[in-house]
Coordinates of C-alpha atoms and ligand atoms in Angstrom, one line a residue:
M1 CA 11.1 30.8 -3.8
K2 CA 7.4 31.0 -3.2
S3 CA 6.0 31.6 0.3
I4 CA 2.5 31.7 1.9
K5 CA 1.1 33.3 5.0
V6 CA -1.4 31.3 7.0
N7 CA -3.6 32.8 9.7
G8 CA -4.6 29.6 11.5
G9 CA -6.9 28.4 14.3
K10 CA -10.1 28.8 12.2
K11 CA -12.6 26.0 11.7
L12 CA -12.9 24.9 8.1
N13 CA -16.2 24.2 6.3
G14 CA -17.1 23.5 2.7
T15 CA -16.4 21.2 -0.2
I16 CA -13.1 20.1 -1.7
R17 CA -12.9 18.3 -5.1
I18 CA -10.1 15.8 -5.6
D19 CA -8.1 15.9 -8.9
G20 CA -6.7 13.0 -10.9
S21 CA -3.8 11.0 -9.5
K22 CA -0.3 12.5 -10.0
N23 CA 1.5 9.2 -9.7
S24 CA -0.8 7.5 -12.2
S25 CA -0.7 10.5 -14.6
L26 CA 3.1 10.6 -14.8
P27 CA 3.6 7.1 -16.2
I28 CA 0.4 7.2 -18.3
I29 CA 1.6 10.4 -20.0
C30 CA 4.8 8.6 -20.9
L31 CA 2.9 5.6 -22.1
A32 CA 0.9 7.9 -24.4
L33 CA 4.1 8.2 -26.5
V34 CA 3.9 4.6 -27.6
P35 CA 0.7 4.3 -29.8
D36 CA 0.0 6.7 -32.6
K37 CA -2.5 8.7 -30.5
A38 CA -3.8 8.9 -26.9
V39 CA -6.4 10.8 -25.0
I40 CA -6.1 11.1 -21.2
N41 CA -8.9 12.6 -19.1
N42 CA -8.7 14.0 -15.5
V43 CA -5.0 14.8 -15.8
P44 CA -4.3 17.1 -12.7
N45 CA -2.6 20.4 -13.3
N46 CA 0.1 20.1 -10.6
E47 CA 3.7 21.2 -11.4
D48 CA 5.2 17.7 -11.9
V49 CA 2.5 16.8 -14.4
L50 CA 2.9 20.2 -16.2
K51 CA 6.6 19.6 -16.4
M52 CA 6.1 16.1 -17.8
I53 CA 3.7 17.5 -20.5
K54 CA 6.4 20.0 -21.5
I55 CA 9.1 17.3 -21.7
V56 CA 6.8 15.1 -23.9
S57 CA 6.1 18.0 -26.3
S58 CA 9.8 18.8 -26.6
L59 CA 10.3 15.4 -28.2
G60 CA 8.2 16.4 -31.2
S61 CA 4.8 14.9 -30.3
K62 CA 1.8 17.2 -30.7
V63 CA 0.4 17.7 -27.3
E64 CA -2.7 19.6 -26.3
Y65 CA -3.7 20.0 -22.6
K66 CA -7.1 21.6 -22.1
D67 CA -9.7 21.3 -19.3
N68 CA -7.7 18.5 -17.6
T69 CA -7.7 16.4 -20.8
L70 CA -4.4 15.6 -22.6
Y71 CA -4.4 14.8 -26.3
V72 CA -1.2 13.3 -27.7
D73 CA -0.4 12.7 -31.3
N74 CA 2.9 11.1 -32.1
E75 CA 3.1 11.5 -35.8
N76 CA 6.1 13.8 -35.4
L77 CA 7.7 12.1 -32.4
K78 CA 11.3 12.5 -33.6
T79 CA 13.8 11.5 -30.9
G80 CA 14.6 9.4 -27.9
D81 CA 17.2 11.9 -26.8
V82 CA 15.4 13.8 -23.9
K83 CA 17.3 17.0 -23.9
N84 CA 14.7 19.0 -21.9
E85 CA 16.3 20.1 -18.6
L86 CA 13.0 19.6 -16.8
A87 CA 13.6 15.8 -16.9
K88 CA 16.2 16.3 -14.1
E89 CA 13.6 17.9 -11.9
I90 CA 10.9 15.2 -11.7
R91 CA 11.2 11.6 -10.5
G92 CA 8.6 10.3 -13.0
S93 CA 10.8 11.3 -16.0
Y94 CA 12.4 7.8 -15.6
Y95 CA 9.3 6.3 -17.2
L96 CA 10.4 7.8 -20.5
M97 CA 13.1 5.2 -20.6
G98 CA 10.8 2.2 -20.7
A99 CA 8.3 4.0 -23.0
L100 CA 10.7 5.5 -25.6
I101 CA 12.7 2.3 -26.0
N102 CA 9.6 1.0 -27.8
K103 CA 10.1 3.7 -30.5
F104 CA 13.9 4.3 -30.7
N105 CA 17.0 2.1 -30.8
E106 CA 18.6 4.5 -28.3
V107 CA 17.2 6.6 -25.5
K108 CA 19.1 9.2 -23.5
I109 CA 17.8 11.0 -20.5
A110 CA 19.1 12.9 -17.4
S111 CA 19.2 11.0 -14.2
P112 CA 15.8 11.5 -12.4
G113 CA 15.2 14.1 -9.7
G114 CA 12.3 14.2 -7.3
C115 CA 11.7 14.9 -3.6
I116 CA 14.6 14.4 -1.2
I117 CA 13.1 11.8 1.1
G118 CA 16.0 9.4 1.4
K119 CA 18.0 7.2 -1.0
R120 CA 16.1 6.9 -4.3
P121 CA 18.3 4.6 -6.5
I122 CA 17.1 3.1 -9.8
N123 CA 19.2 0.0 -9.7
F124 CA 16.1 -2.3 -9.9
H125 CA 15.1 -0.6 -13.2
V126 CA 18.6 -0.8 -14.6
D127 CA 19.2 -4.5 -13.6
A128 CA 15.9 -5.6 -15.1
F129 CA 16.5 -3.6 -18.4
Q130 CA 19.8 -5.4 -18.8
K131 CA 18.3 -8.8 -18.1
I132 CA 15.7 -8.2 -20.8
G133 CA 18.4 -7.4 -23.3
I134 CA 18.6 -3.6 -23.1
E135 CA 22.1 -2.2 -22.7
V136 CA 22.3 0.6 -20.1
I137 CA 25.1 3.0 -19.8
E138 CA 25.0 5.2 -16.7
N139 CA 27.1 8.4 -16.8
E140 CA 27.4 11.0 -14.1
N141 CA 24.5 13.0 -15.2
D142 CA 22.5 10.9 -17.7
I143 CA 21.5 7.4 -18.7
I144 CA 21.6 5.9 -22.1
L145 CA 19.6 2.8 -23.1
K146 CA 20.4 0.8 -26.3
K147 CA 17.9 -1.6 -27.7
G148 CA 19.3 -5.2 -28.1
K149 CA 17.7 -8.5 -28.8
F150 CA 15.0 -9.4 -26.3
K151 CA 15.9 -12.3 -24.0
K152 CA 13.4 -14.8 -22.5
V153 CA 13.8 -14.1 -18.8
Q154 CA 12.1 -14.1 -15.4
I155 CA 12.7 -11.1 -13.2
N156 CA 12.4 -11.1 -9.4
F157 CA 12.5 -7.6 -7.8
E158 CA 14.5 -7.5 -4.6
K159 CA 11.7 -5.5 -3.1
P160 CA 8.4 -4.1 -4.6
S161 CA 9.1 -0.8 -6.4
V162 CA 6.4 1.3 -8.1
G163 CA 8.8 2.9 -10.5
A164 CA 10.7 -0.2 -11.4
T165 CA 7.6 -2.3 -11.9
I166 CA 6.0 0.2 -14.3
N167 CA 9.2 1.0 -16.2
V168 CA 10.0 -2.7 -16.8
L169 CA 6.4 -3.3 -17.9
F170 CA 6.8 -0.4 -20.4
S171 CA 10.0 -1.8 -21.8
L172 CA 8.2 -5.2 -22.5
I173 CA 5.3 -3.7 -24.5
K174 CA 6.7 -5.1 -27.8
N175 CA 8.4 -8.2 -26.5
D176 CA 7.0 -11.3 -28.0
F177 CA 8.3 -13.6 -25.3
E178 CA 6.2 -14.2 -22.2
T179 CA 8.1 -12.6 -19.3
I180 CA 7.4 -13.4 -15.6
L181 CA 7.9 -10.7 -13.0
T182 CA 7.8 -11.6 -9.4
N183 CA 7.6 -9.5 -6.2
I184 CA 6.2 -6.6 -8.1
S185 CA 4.6 -3.5 -6.6
I186 CA 0.7 -3.6 -6.6
E187 CA 0.2 0.0 -5.6
P188 CA -3.1 1.3 -7.2
E189 CA -1.0 3.4 -9.7
V190 CA 0.6 0.2 -11.0
I191 CA -2.8 -1.5 -11.3
E192 CA -4.1 1.6 -13.3
V193 CA -1.1 1.4 -15.6
I194 CA -1.7 -2.3 -16.2
E195 CA -5.3 -1.4 -17.2
V196 CA -4.0 0.9 -19.9
L197 CA -1.4 -1.5 -21.1
K198 CA -4.2 -4.0 -21.6
K199 CA -6.1 -1.4 -23.6
I200 CA -3.2 -1.0 -26.0
G201 CA -3.0 -4.7 -26.6
V202 CA -0.5 -6.1 -24.1
K203 CA -1.4 -9.4 -22.5
I204 CA -1.0 -9.3 -18.7
E205 CA -2.0 -11.8 -16.0
L206 CA -1.6 -10.8 -12.4
I207 CA -1.8 -13.1 -9.3
N208 CA -0.7 -11.6 -6.0
R209 CA 2.7 -10.1 -6.7
T210 CA 3.5 -12.2 -9.7
L211 CA 2.8 -11.0 -13.2
K212 CA 2.9 -12.6 -16.7
I213 CA 3.3 -10.2 -19.6
K214 CA 3.4 -10.8 -23.4
G215 CA 3.9 -7.8 -25.6
T216 CA 2.2 -6.8 -28.8
K217 CA 3.5 -5.9 -32.3
I218 CA 0.5 -3.6 -32.9
V219 CA 0.0 -1.0 -30.3
K220 CA -3.5 0.4 -30.2
D221 CA -4.4 4.0 -29.5
F222 CA -6.0 4.5 -26.1
K223 CA -8.4 6.7 -24.1
H224 CA -8.2 6.7 -20.4
T225 CA -9.6 8.6 -17.4
I226 CA -7.2 9.0 -14.5
N227 CA -8.5 7.8 -11.1
S228 CA -8.9 10.3 -8.3
D229 CA -5.7 10.9 -6.3
R230 CA -5.7 8.7 -3.2
I231 CA -3.0 10.8 -1.5
E232 CA -4.8 14.0 -2.1
T233 CA -8.0 12.3 -0.8
G234 CA -6.1 11.1 2.3
T235 CA -4.6 14.5 2.9
Y236 CA -7.9 16.4 2.9
L237 CA -9.5 13.6 5.0
A238 CA -6.8 14.1 7.6
L239 CA -7.4 17.9 7.5
G240 CA -11.1 17.4 8.0
S241 CA -10.5 15.2 11.0
L242 CA -8.4 18.0 12.5
L243 CA -10.3 21.1 11.7
G244 CA -13.7 20.9 10.5
N245 CA -16.6 19.9 8.5
I246 CA -15.4 19.1 5.0
K247 CA -17.2 17.4 2.2
I248 CA -14.8 15.7 -0.3
E249 CA -16.0 15.3 -3.8
R250 CA -14.7 12.6 -6.1
P251 CA -12.7 10.9 -3.3
N252 CA -10.7 7.8 -3.9
I253 CA -12.3 5.5 -1.4
I254 CA -11.4 2.1 -2.7
D255 CA -7.6 2.6 -2.4
N256 CA -7.9 4.3 1.0
I257 CA -9.6 1.6 3.1
L258 CA -6.7 1.5 5.6
V259 CA -6.4 5.2 5.7
I260 CA -10.1 5.6 6.4
D261 CA -9.8 3.0 9.2
K262 CA -7.0 5.1 10.7
I263 CA -9.1 8.3 10.5
M264 CA -11.9 6.5 12.3
E265 CA -9.5 5.1 14.9
Y266 CA -8.3 8.7 15.5
G267 CA -11.9 9.6 16.4
A268 CA -13.2 11.6 13.5
E269 CA -16.9 11.4 12.5
I270 CA -17.0 10.2 8.9
N271 CA -19.8 9.5 6.4
I272 CA -18.9 7.7 3.3
G273 CA -21.1 7.7 0.2
S274 CA -20.2 8.9 -3.3
T275 CA -18.7 11.8 -1.4
I276 CA -17.2 11.8 2.1
T277 CA -18.1 14.2 4.9
I278 CA -15.7 14.4 7.8
K279 CA -15.9 16.2 11.1
E280 CA -13.4 16.5 13.9
N281 CA -14.2 14.7 17.1
E282 CA -12.2 13.4 20.0
F283 CA -8.5 13.0 19.1
K284 CA -7.0 9.6 20.0
H285 CA -3.6 8.0 19.9
I286 CA -2.8 6.3 16.6
K287 CA 0.2 4.2 15.4
I288 CA 1.2 4.1 11.7
I289 CA 3.6 1.6 10.1
T290 CA 4.3 2.5 6.4
E291 CA 4.4 -0.4 4.1
E292 CA 4.0 -1.2 0.4
Y293 CA 0.3 -1.3 -0.7
P294 CA -2.0 -2.6 0.7
G295 CA -0.1 -1.3 3.8
F296 CA -0.3 2.3 5.0
P297 CA 1.2 4.7 2.3
T298 CA 4.5 6.4 3.1
D299 CA 3.0 9.4 1.2
L300 CA 0.6 10.1 4.0
Q301 CA 2.9 9.5 7.0
Q302 CA 4.0 13.2 7.3
I303 CA 0.4 14.3 6.9
F304 CA -0.8 12.0 9.7
S305 CA 2.0 13.2 11.9
V306 CA 0.1 16.5 12.3
L307 CA -3.0 14.6 13.6
M308 CA -0.7 13.1 16.3
L309 CA 0.2 16.6 17.6
K310 CA -3.4 16.6 19.0
G311 CA -3.7 13.0 20.1
N312 CA -0.2 11.5 20.4
G313 CA 1.1 8.8 18.1
T314 CA 3.9 6.7 16.7
I315 CA 5.2 6.3 13.2
V316 CA 7.4 3.6 11.8
E317 CA 8.7 4.6 8.3
N318 CA 9.7 1.5 6.3
I319 CA 9.9 2.8 2.7
F320 CA 12.1 6.0 2.6
S321 CA 14.8 6.6 5.2
N322 CA 14.7 10.4 5.2
R323 CA 11.0 11.0 5.4
F324 CA 11.3 12.7 8.8
N325 CA 13.0 15.9 7.6
S326 CA 9.7 17.8 7.8
H327 CA 9.4 16.8 11.4
L328 CA 12.3 19.1 12.2
E329 CA 10.3 21.9 10.7
L330 CA 7.3 20.9 12.7
Q331 CA 9.4 21.3 15.8
K332 CA 9.7 25.0 15.0
F333 CA 5.9 25.2 15.7
G334 CA 6.7 23.7 19.1
A335 CA 5.9 20.1 18.1
N336 CA 7.1 17.6 20.6
I337 CA 8.6 14.9 18.4
E338 CA 11.5 12.5 18.9
V339 CA 13.0 10.8 15.9
I340 CA 15.0 7.6 16.4
N341 CA 16.2 6.1 13.1
N342 CA 13.0 5.2 11.2
L343 CA 10.7 5.7 14.3
A344 CA 9.0 9.0 15.3
L345 CA 7.4 9.4 18.7
I346 CA 4.9 12.3 18.5
N347 CA 3.3 13.8 21.6
K348 CA 0.4 16.1 22.1
S349 CA 2.0 19.6 21.8
E350 CA 1.4 23.2 22.7
L351 CA 1.8 24.7 19.3
R352 CA 2.8 28.3 18.3
P353 CA 3.0 30.1 15.0
A354 CA 6.4 30.1 13.2
E355 CA 8.2 30.6 9.9
V356 CA 9.1 27.2 8.4
N357 CA 10.5 25.8 5.2
C358 CA 9.0 23.0 3.1
T359 CA 11.4 20.0 2.8
D360 CA 9.5 18.0 0.2
L361 CA 6.0 17.7 -1.3
R362 CA 4.1 15.8 1.4
G363 CA 6.1 17.2 4.3
G364 CA 5.4 20.7 2.9
M365 CA 1.6 20.0 3.0
S366 CA 2.0 18.8 6.6
L367 CA 3.4 22.2 7.5
V368 CA 0.4 23.9 6.0
M369 CA -1.9 21.7 8.0
A370 CA 0.0 22.5 11.2
A371 CA -0.2 26.2 10.4
L372 CA -3.9 26.0 9.8
L373 CA -4.3 24.4 13.2
I374 CA -2.3 27.1 15.2
E375 CA -3.9 30.4 16.1
G376 CA -1.9 33.3 14.7
E377 CA 0.2 34.0 11.6
S378 CA 2.7 31.5 10.3
V379 CA 4.8 31.7 7.1
I380 CA 5.7 28.7 5.0
N381 CA 8.5 29.1 2.5
K382 CA 9.4 27.0 -0.6
V383 CA 5.8 26.1 -1.3
E384 CA 6.7 25.3 -4.9
L385 CA 7.4 21.9 -3.5
I386 CA 3.8 21.5 -2.5
E387 CA 2.6 22.7 -5.9
R388 CA 4.4 19.6 -7.4
G389 CA 1.6 17.4 -6.3
Y390 CA -1.3 19.4 -4.8
P391 CA -3.1 21.2 -7.7
D392 CA -4.4 24.7 -6.7
F393 CA -4.0 23.9 -3.0
V394 CA -4.2 27.5 -1.8
N395 CA -7.5 28.2 -3.6
K396 CA -8.9 24.8 -2.5
L397 CA -8.1 25.7 1.1
K398 CA -9.4 29.3 0.7
K399 CA -12.7 27.8 -0.5
I400 CA -13.3 26.0 2.7
G401 CA -12.6 29.0 4.8
A402 CA -8.8 28.9 5.4
D403 CA -7.1 32.3 5.8
I404 CA -4.1 31.6 3.5
E405 CA -2.4 33.6 0.7
Y406 CA 0.8 33.8 -1.3
I407 CA 3.0 36.6 -0.1
N408 CA 5.4 36.9 -3.1
Ligands
EPU1 N1 14.2 1.2 -4.6 C1 15.5 0.8 -4.8 N2 16.0 0.7 -6.1 C2 15.2 1.0 -7.1 C3 13.9 1.5 -6.9 C4 13.4 1.6 -5.6 O1 16.2 0.4 -3.8 O2 15.7 0.8 -8.3 C5 13.7 1.3 -3.2 C6 13.5 2.8 -2.8 O3 14.7 3.4 -2.3 C7 12.4 2.7 -1.7 C8 11.6 1.5 -2.2 O4 12.4 0.8 -3.1 O5 13.0 2.4 -0.5 C9 10.3 1.8 -2.9 O6 10.5 2.8 -3.9 P1 9.6 3.0 -5.2 O7 10.4 2.6 -6.4 O8 8.3 2.2 -5.0 O9 9.3 4.5 -5.2 P2 9.3 5.5 -6.5 O10 8.7 4.7 -7.6 O11 10.5 6.2 -6.6 C10 6.8 6.2 -6.1 C11 6.1 7.6 -6.0 C12 6.4 8.1 -4.6 C13 5.9 7.1 -3.5 C14 6.6 5.7 -3.8 C15 6.1 4.7 -2.8 C16 6.1 8.5 -8.2 C17 6.6 9.5 -9.2 N3 6.6 8.5 -7.0 O12 8.2 6.5 -6.0 O13 5.6 9.3 -4.5 O14 6.2 7.6 -2.2 O15 6.3 5.3 -5.1 O16 4.7 4.5 -2.9 O17 5.2 7.7 -8.5 C18 5.1 11.4 -3.7 O18 4.1 11.4 -4.5 O19 5.2 12.3 -2.8 C19 6.1 10.4 -3.8 C20 7.3 10.5 -3.3

């Protein structure tokens, strides 16, 4: 277990640079296994991505990761049997199913892990694979896919799912039939993956949440630069609106319009150009309802909860049932929060330092933000959960004046 000590209550001032998107990198690294070669720039060095890189190299591909660029050469890609234990630890490992079935008649992989934020089934992935003509055998600890004959089908997702949309698109890369997918997820990470699928030769047309895809027999090599992480951008924007005068370099603005609106509604002073500068101002009441994109992202709900401790607010969480676990930890700081099913009522609170435990990636970061806000010394345990998705977060925060350090 890793822990940090935060001596909070200090104003922050300086520049933060945003890394590439974690949730785009994970699928695009898996996609890199399909052509002969791929080069991916701006790959963030967070723990989930580093684990994914290790898994990919354990399959035989030659992988080099240097200065945030990943080079993948699949000449020696030998197996679709993903034996690497790390696959159990990250959610995104399920993208190996859709990617590897293009190369092997059989793919075997551990059931995916990921943050504990509520029920995270993969039934949409499995149902769609079976419809397409891929046999799926689910055991207690792993999943086996067997390639069959492609069927000409139309697939309607019960609700939009980032993972299922991308995985099913991957499984159709070499399908000659035109397949129609309806009610797909249109999160920016899905749109970015579609951009890369087009680069390798897959034909895709997208109108609203309906997509037509026709695969390709010849898969072209690709080069791609990962977009800036919209959730990391939103997190540091929220921090700036609470504590300081922060300049954000390489922000993802385009995918954060609603988030920026909320920050303005909260009362922060914000200047948007190619960088964003943000200053705290008056704290106002805000209400957040999480929804699929273009709605407010569930991944920023816990982060914005900390803003509400200064200005009151309400959250309705519509994507993951258990994403209020971190709110129980916030209560240790004295946060006045009431959770009723998928609703959290958050009141302006008298906060005090405390020792708390990270519950998940985004919830963990919300605890760091709260500790930065509170005068005195707090300890946050299990910060390895934060390292899953926030590259180098301790140093980034130190650079803008935070008194924060690892204690073991
Ligand atoms: N769902 C099902 N069955 C499925 C798939 C999804 O019922 O087969 C449900 C889920 O339970 C959930 C909803 O559909 O209620 C949406 O889930 P989705 O599949 O979109 O989520 P995911 O692909 O598992 C990704 C991100 C999450 C992010 C969500 C929503 C990755 C690796 N993870 O998860 O990111 O919260 O989309 O945008 O891309 C994070 O970065 O902290 C994180 C948790």
